[in-house]
Short mmCIF file of C-alpha atoms in Angstrom, two decimals:
data_model
loop_
_atom_site.label_atom_id
_atom_site.label_comp_id
_atom_site.label_asym_id
_atom_site.label_seq_id
_atom_site.Cartn_x
_atom_site.Cartn_y
_atom_site.Cartn_z
CA UNK R 1 35.94 -11.46 -24.24
CA UNK R 2 34.65 -14.80 -22.32
CA UNK R 3 31.49 -13.55 -19.91
CA UNK R 4 30.19 -15.99 -17.65
CA UNK R 5 27.01 -17.67 -17.81
CA UNK R 6 24.52 -16.09 -15.86
CA UNK R 7 23.98 -18.18 -12.59
CA UNK R 8 20.56 -19.07 -11.12
CA UNK R 9 19.88 -18.82 -7.41
CA UNK R 10 16.69 -20.66 -6.27
CA UNK R 11 14.76 -18.47 -4.21
CA UNK R 12 11.86 -21.03 -3.58
CA UNK R 13 9.22 -19.20 -4.73
CA UNK R 14 8.19 -17.41 -8.95
CA UNK R 15 7.34 -14.75 -6.52
CA UNK R 16 10.37 -13.85 -6.72
CA UNK R 17 13.72 -14.03 -9.01
CA UNK R 18 16.98 -14.30 -8.84
CA UNK R 19 20.45 -14.88 -10.98
CA UNK R 20 23.95 -13.85 -10.18
CA UNK R 21 25.33 -12.47 -13.83
CA UNK R 22 29.42 -10.64 -13.80
CA UNK R 23 29.09 -10.65 -9.86
CA UNK R 24 25.69 -8.90 -10.21
CA UNK R 25 23.21 -10.69 -8.27
CA UNK R 26 19.77 -9.25 -9.63
CA UNK R 27 16.66 -9.77 -7.66
CA UNK R 28 13.76 -9.33 -9.66
CA UNK R 29 10.08 -8.72 -7.32
CA UNK R 30 7.88 -11.18 -9.36
CA UNK R 31 4.53 -10.16 -9.48
CA UNK R 32 3.66 -7.79 -12.12
CA UNK R 33 0.25 -8.57 -11.69
CA UNK R 34 0.14 -7.00 -8.85
CA UNK R 35 2.82 -4.23 -9.24
CA UNK R 36 4.75 -6.32 -7.23
CA UNK R 37 3.32 -5.74 -3.75
CA UNK R 38 4.95 -7.46 -0.68
CA UNK R 39 3.40 -11.22 0.03
CA UNK R 40 3.91 -14.16 2.36
CA UNK R 41 5.74 -15.82 0.36
CA UNK R 42 7.74 -13.03 -1.87
CA UNK R 43 9.01 -11.11 1.63
CA UNK R 44 10.67 -13.39 2.77
CA UNK R 45 12.20 -14.99 0.20
CA UNK R 46 13.46 -11.14 0.02
CA UNK R 47 14.79 -11.25 3.07
CA UNK R 48 16.45 -14.84 2.31
CA UNK R 49 18.60 -13.57 -0.81
CA UNK R 50 19.81 -10.44 0.16
CA UNK R 51 21.33 -12.75 2.98
CA UNK R 52 22.38 -15.41 0.77
CA UNK R 53 23.73 -12.95 -2.01
CA UNK R 54 25.08 -10.83 1.47
CA UNK R 55 27.50 -14.10 2.13
CA UNK R 56 28.24 -14.54 -1.36
CA UNK R 57 31.96 -13.67 -2.06
CA UNK R 58 31.16 -14.33 -5.79
CA UNK R 59 28.92 -11.11 -5.39
CA UNK R 60 30.21 -8.12 -5.76
CA UNK R 61 26.98 -5.55 -5.95
CA UNK R 62 22.99 -6.53 -5.68
CA UNK R 63 20.79 -4.97 -8.38
CA UNK R 64 17.27 -5.15 -6.86
CA UNK R 65 14.22 -4.37 -9.42
CA UNK R 66 10.82 -5.48 -10.23
CA UNK R 67 9.29 -6.75 -13.42
CA UNK R 68 6.73 -5.30 -15.11
CA UNK R 69 6.16 -1.44 -14.75
CA UNK R 70 6.26 -1.55 -11.28
CA UNK R 71 9.15 -1.58 -9.14
CA UNK R 72 6.66 -2.37 -5.30
CA UNK R 73 4.00 -1.54 -4.38
CA UNK R 74 4.34 -1.66 -1.29
CA UNK R 75 2.14 -4.48 1.07
CA UNK R 76 -1.00 -5.88 0.40
CA UNK R 77 -3.10 -3.64 1.25
CA UNK R 78 -6.54 -5.68 0.87
CA UNK R 79 -5.83 -7.94 4.32
CA UNK R 80 -4.84 -4.73 6.29
CA UNK R 81 -7.88 -4.13 7.84
CA UNK R 82 -9.14 -7.72 8.76
CA UNK R 83 -10.14 -7.19 12.52
CA UNK R 84 -9.89 -10.78 13.49
CA UNK R 85 -6.36 -11.20 11.66
CA UNK R 86 -5.43 -8.28 14.30
CA UNK R 87 -6.81 -10.49 16.88
CA UNK R 88 -4.13 -13.54 16.69
CA UNK R 89 -1.48 -12.02 18.40
CA UNK R 90 -1.30 -9.33 21.12
CA UNK R 91 0.35 -5.77 19.69
CA UNK R 92 3.29 -6.96 21.61
CA UNK R 93 3.89 -10.11 20.02
CA UNK R 94 3.01 -8.33 16.46
CA UNK R 95 5.77 -5.55 17.49
CA UNK R 96 8.62 -8.19 17.63
CA UNK R 97 7.79 -9.67 14.83
CA UNK R 98 7.63 -6.52 12.49
CA UNK R 99 10.82 -5.21 14.15
CA UNK R 100 12.62 -8.73 13.36
CA UNK R 101 10.84 -8.50 9.93
CA UNK R 102 12.37 -5.03 9.36
CA UNK R 103 15.93 -5.31 10.32
CA UNK R 104 16.42 -8.65 7.91
CA UNK R 105 14.86 -6.96 4.72
CA UNK R 106 15.58 -2.86 4.90
CA UNK R 107 17.78 -3.25 7.93
CA UNK R 108 20.17 -6.06 6.24
CA UNK R 109 20.08 -4.02 2.70
CA UNK R 110 21.48 -0.89 4.85
CA UNK R 111 23.88 -2.75 6.72
CA UNK R 112 25.39 -4.96 4.05
CA UNK R 113 29.04 -3.53 2.93
CA UNK R 114 28.33 -4.07 -1.19
CA UNK R 115 26.97 -1.62 -3.62
CA UNK R 116 23.78 -2.00 -3.72
CA UNK R 117 21.37 -0.52 -6.60
CA UNK R 118 18.11 -0.03 -6.62
CA UNK R 119 15.96 -0.28 -10.53
CA UNK R 120 12.67 1.09 -10.48
CA UNK R 121 10.66 0.23 -13.71
CA UNK R 122 7.73 2.14 -12.48
CA UNK R 123 5.74 2.90 -9.08
CA UNK R 124 6.66 2.15 -5.94
CA UNK R 125 5.33 2.71 -2.70
CA UNK R 126 5.06 2.34 1.20
CA UNK R 127 7.36 -0.30 2.13
CA UNK R 128 7.91 -0.70 -1.80
CA UNK R 129 9.79 2.58 -1.41
CA UNK R 130 11.62 2.11 1.81
CA UNK R 131 13.20 -0.84 -0.22
CA UNK R 132 14.48 1.42 -2.85
CA UNK R 133 15.35 3.90 -0.18
CA UNK R 134 17.81 1.38 1.20
CA UNK R 135 19.89 0.91 -1.79
CA UNK R 136 22.94 2.64 -2.14
CA UNK R 137 21.60 3.99 -5.31
CA UNK R 138 18.44 4.02 -7.41
CA UNK R 139 17.75 4.41 -10.88
CA UNK R 140 14.55 5.11 -11.91
CA UNK R 141 12.77 4.58 -15.79
CA UNK R 142 11.34 8.18 -17.02
CA UNK R 143 7.86 6.70 -16.11
CA UNK R 144 8.64 5.95 -12.64
CA UNK R 145 7.13 7.91 -10.11
CA UNK R 146 6.94 7.73 -6.21
CA UNK R 147 4.67 7.67 -2.89
CA UNK R 148 5.36 6.84 0.67
CA UNK R 149 1.34 6.49 0.64
CA UNK R 150 1.02 5.72 4.35
CA UNK R 151 -1.41 8.81 5.07
CA UNK R 152 -4.19 7.08 2.32
CA UNK R 153 -4.40 4.15 4.62
CA UNK R 154 -3.89 5.84 8.33
CA UNK R 155 -0.78 4.45 9.02
CA UNK R 156 2.14 5.83 10.46
CA UNK R 157 5.28 3.91 8.22
CA UNK R 158 7.29 1.02 8.74
CA UNK R 159 10.86 -0.47 7.22
CA UNK R 160 12.56 2.81 8.01
CA UNK R 161 11.23 5.04 5.76
CA UNK R 162 11.38 8.32 7.86
CA UNK R 163 14.80 7.82 8.87
CA UNK R 164 15.62 7.05 5.26
CA UNK R 165 13.58 9.74 3.84
CA UNK R 166 15.05 12.33 6.17
CA UNK R 167 18.74 11.66 5.69
CA UNK R 168 18.04 11.59 1.58
CA UNK R 169 16.15 14.87 1.17
CA UNK R 170 16.05 16.43 4.67
CA UNK R 171 13.46 17.10 8.02
CA UNK R 172 10.76 19.55 6.18
CA UNK R 173 10.91 17.19 2.90
CA UNK R 174 10.52 14.28 4.45
CA UNK R 175 7.64 15.43 6.21
CA UNK R 176 5.68 16.88 2.96
CA UNK R 177 6.76 13.09 1.45
CA UNK R 178 4.62 11.80 4.37
CA UNK R 179 2.43 13.62 5.04
CA UNK R 180 0.63 14.49 1.83
CA UNK R 181 1.37 10.90 0.15
CA UNK R 182 1.29 12.56 -3.76
CA UNK R 183 2.40 11.16 -6.59
CA UNK R 184 5.99 12.23 -6.64
CA UNK R 185 7.33 11.38 -10.64
CA UNK R 186 10.69 10.81 -11.49
CA UNK R 187 11.89 14.24 -12.55
CA UNK R 188 11.22 15.25 -9.43
CA UNK R 189 12.76 12.74 -7.64
CA UNK R 190 15.57 13.15 -9.52
CA UNK R 191 15.72 16.83 -8.32
CA UNK R 192 15.13 15.62 -4.82
CA UNK R 193 17.93 13.14 -4.47
CA UNK R 194 15.76 10.02 -4.39
CA UNK R 195 16.88 9.22 -7.94
CA UNK R 196 20.13 9.25 -8.60
CA UNK R 197 19.52 9.05 -12.11
CA UNK R 198 16.41 8.91 -14.56
CA UNK R 199 16.62 7.40 -18.07
CA UNK R 200 14.22 6.25 -20.76
CA UNK R 201 12.00 3.23 -19.77
CA UNK R 202 13.73 1.23 -22.39
CA UNK R 203 16.99 2.04 -21.43
CA UNK R 204 16.75 1.23 -17.71
CA UNK R 205 17.82 -2.66 -17.34
CA UNK R 206 21.25 -1.75 -19.86
CA UNK R 207 21.83 1.30 -17.96
CA UNK R 208 21.23 -0.62 -14.21
CA UNK R 209 23.39 -3.54 -14.80
CA UNK R 210 26.03 -1.25 -16.39
CA UNK R 211 25.97 0.24 -13.21
CA UNK R 212 25.97 -2.67 -10.93
CA UNK R 213 28.49 -4.34 -12.74
CA UNK R 214 31.18 -1.73 -12.66
CA UNK R 215 30.30 -1.69 -9.42
CA UNK R 216 30.57 -5.82 -8.47
CA UNK R 217 34.63 -5.68 -10.47
CA UNK R 218 35.75 -2.69 -8.61
CA UNK R 219 37.59 -2.65 -5.11
CA UNK R 220 34.93 -4.01 -2.69
CA UNK R 221 37.23 -3.81 0.35
CA UNK R 222 36.99 0.12 -0.27
CA UNK R 223 33.39 0.43 -1.12
CA UNK R 224 33.01 -1.34 2.39
CA UNK R 225 35.39 1.36 3.79
CA UNK R 226 33.36 4.20 1.67
CA UNK R 227 30.19 2.77 3.40
CA UNK R 228 31.59 2.74 6.86
CA UNK R 229 32.59 5.77 5.75
CA UNK R 230 29.24 7.63 4.79
CA UNK R 231 27.74 6.33 7.66
CA UNK R 232 29.69 8.06 10.14
CA UNK R 233 28.97 11.13 8.45
CA UNK R 234 25.69 10.53 9.65
CA UNK R 235 26.19 9.52 13.06
CA UNK R 236 29.53 11.06 14.44
CA UNK R 237 31.38 14.51 15.02
CA UNK R 238 33.51 15.36 12.71
CA UNK R 239 37.20 14.90 14.41
CA UNK R 240 36.12 11.09 15.54
CA UNK R 241 34.98 10.28 11.80
CA UNK R 242 38.04 11.82 10.60
CA UNK R 243 40.06 9.34 12.81
CA UNK R 244 38.12 6.75 11.75
CA UNK R 245 38.37 7.42 8.07
CA UNK R 246 42.19 7.74 8.49
CA UNK R 247 42.19 4.06 9.91
CA UNK R 248 39.89 2.97 6.79
CA UNK R 249 42.63 4.67 4.59
CA UNK R 250 46.07 3.23 5.43
CA UNK R 251 43.89 -0.54 5.11
CA UNK R 252 42.56 0.77 1.58
CA UNK R 253 46.44 1.89 0.95
CA UNK R 254 47.94 -1.52 1.97
CA UNK R 255 45.37 -3.53 0.02
CA UNK R 256 46.08 -5.82 -3.12
CA UNK R 257 43.26 -3.61 -4.72
CA UNK R 258 45.19 -0.52 -4.25
CA UNK R 259 48.23 -1.60 -5.99
CA UNK R 260 47.13 -2.85 -9.16
CA UNK R 261 44.63 0.16 -9.28
CA UNK R 262 47.61 2.63 -9.12
CA UNK R 263 49.56 0.31 -11.37
CA UNK R 264 46.61 0.84 -14.34
CA UNK R 265 46.38 4.66 -13.40
CA UNK R 266 50.23 5.13 -13.82
CA UNK R 267 50.03 2.82 -17.17
CA UNK R 268 47.86 4.27 -18.88
CA UNK R 269 49.76 7.78 -18.06
CA UNK R 270 52.76 6.63 -19.61
CA UNK R 271 51.29 5.38 -22.42
CA UNK R 272 48.53 8.03 -23.91
CA UNK R 273 46.27 7.34 -26.57
CA UNK R 274 48.12 8.25 -30.31
CA UNK R 275 46.38 10.48 -32.47
CA UNK R 276 46.81 11.06 -36.34
#
């Protein structure tokens, strides 16, 4: 079977790499020497790629990962305590700027109606953890771990960390993870529901891409409806969610994806494999 060659996407910086392969946009944070910490070049490029790949009809799923042995260490702590930098803008200006930046990063990932996967080859902390949590699914290497990290530098959290954690692990565990800022290994991340799967380190690229490729070539409109239903489950009462679910089911039932899937399913049932 012919497989199309990967299509590189220009991100504008070497700190972020992107290619579209078999309908999967593979976005790689590429600052391995800094554990892929966010920077003034990497972060704007990441915001742009989320938008560009989200709008690209040739992209069916998005896979975000990190180069080397880390996913993302979060923000650059070295520049955070600069008093001169803090005086350059008023608190109101800084608030508005952060609100805008958050909406165009983790906010954009959550709003994306295509499946999103984070593949963690190593640690994710702070805002880097928020990026992973904003994705629909997370696959961790066995050596990966997470830490909220904010308490260690006396910050309350950003990029949706509290909202995302609370919905994934519940309010009690979210408080534990935020207050203690402990290192949580891959096994416990899986048991808490932070990681969907844990695989051996050397299998992470193949396993995460295989999952993304399967989703990218699946019924895209239906996945969008599923994401709407799952979002409604967190925000609406049962009857209103039920009514909206009915609308989306009927729309799905009228789609060509549904007709093709039914034909394929019936064909498999009608022609079971023969044994010797």
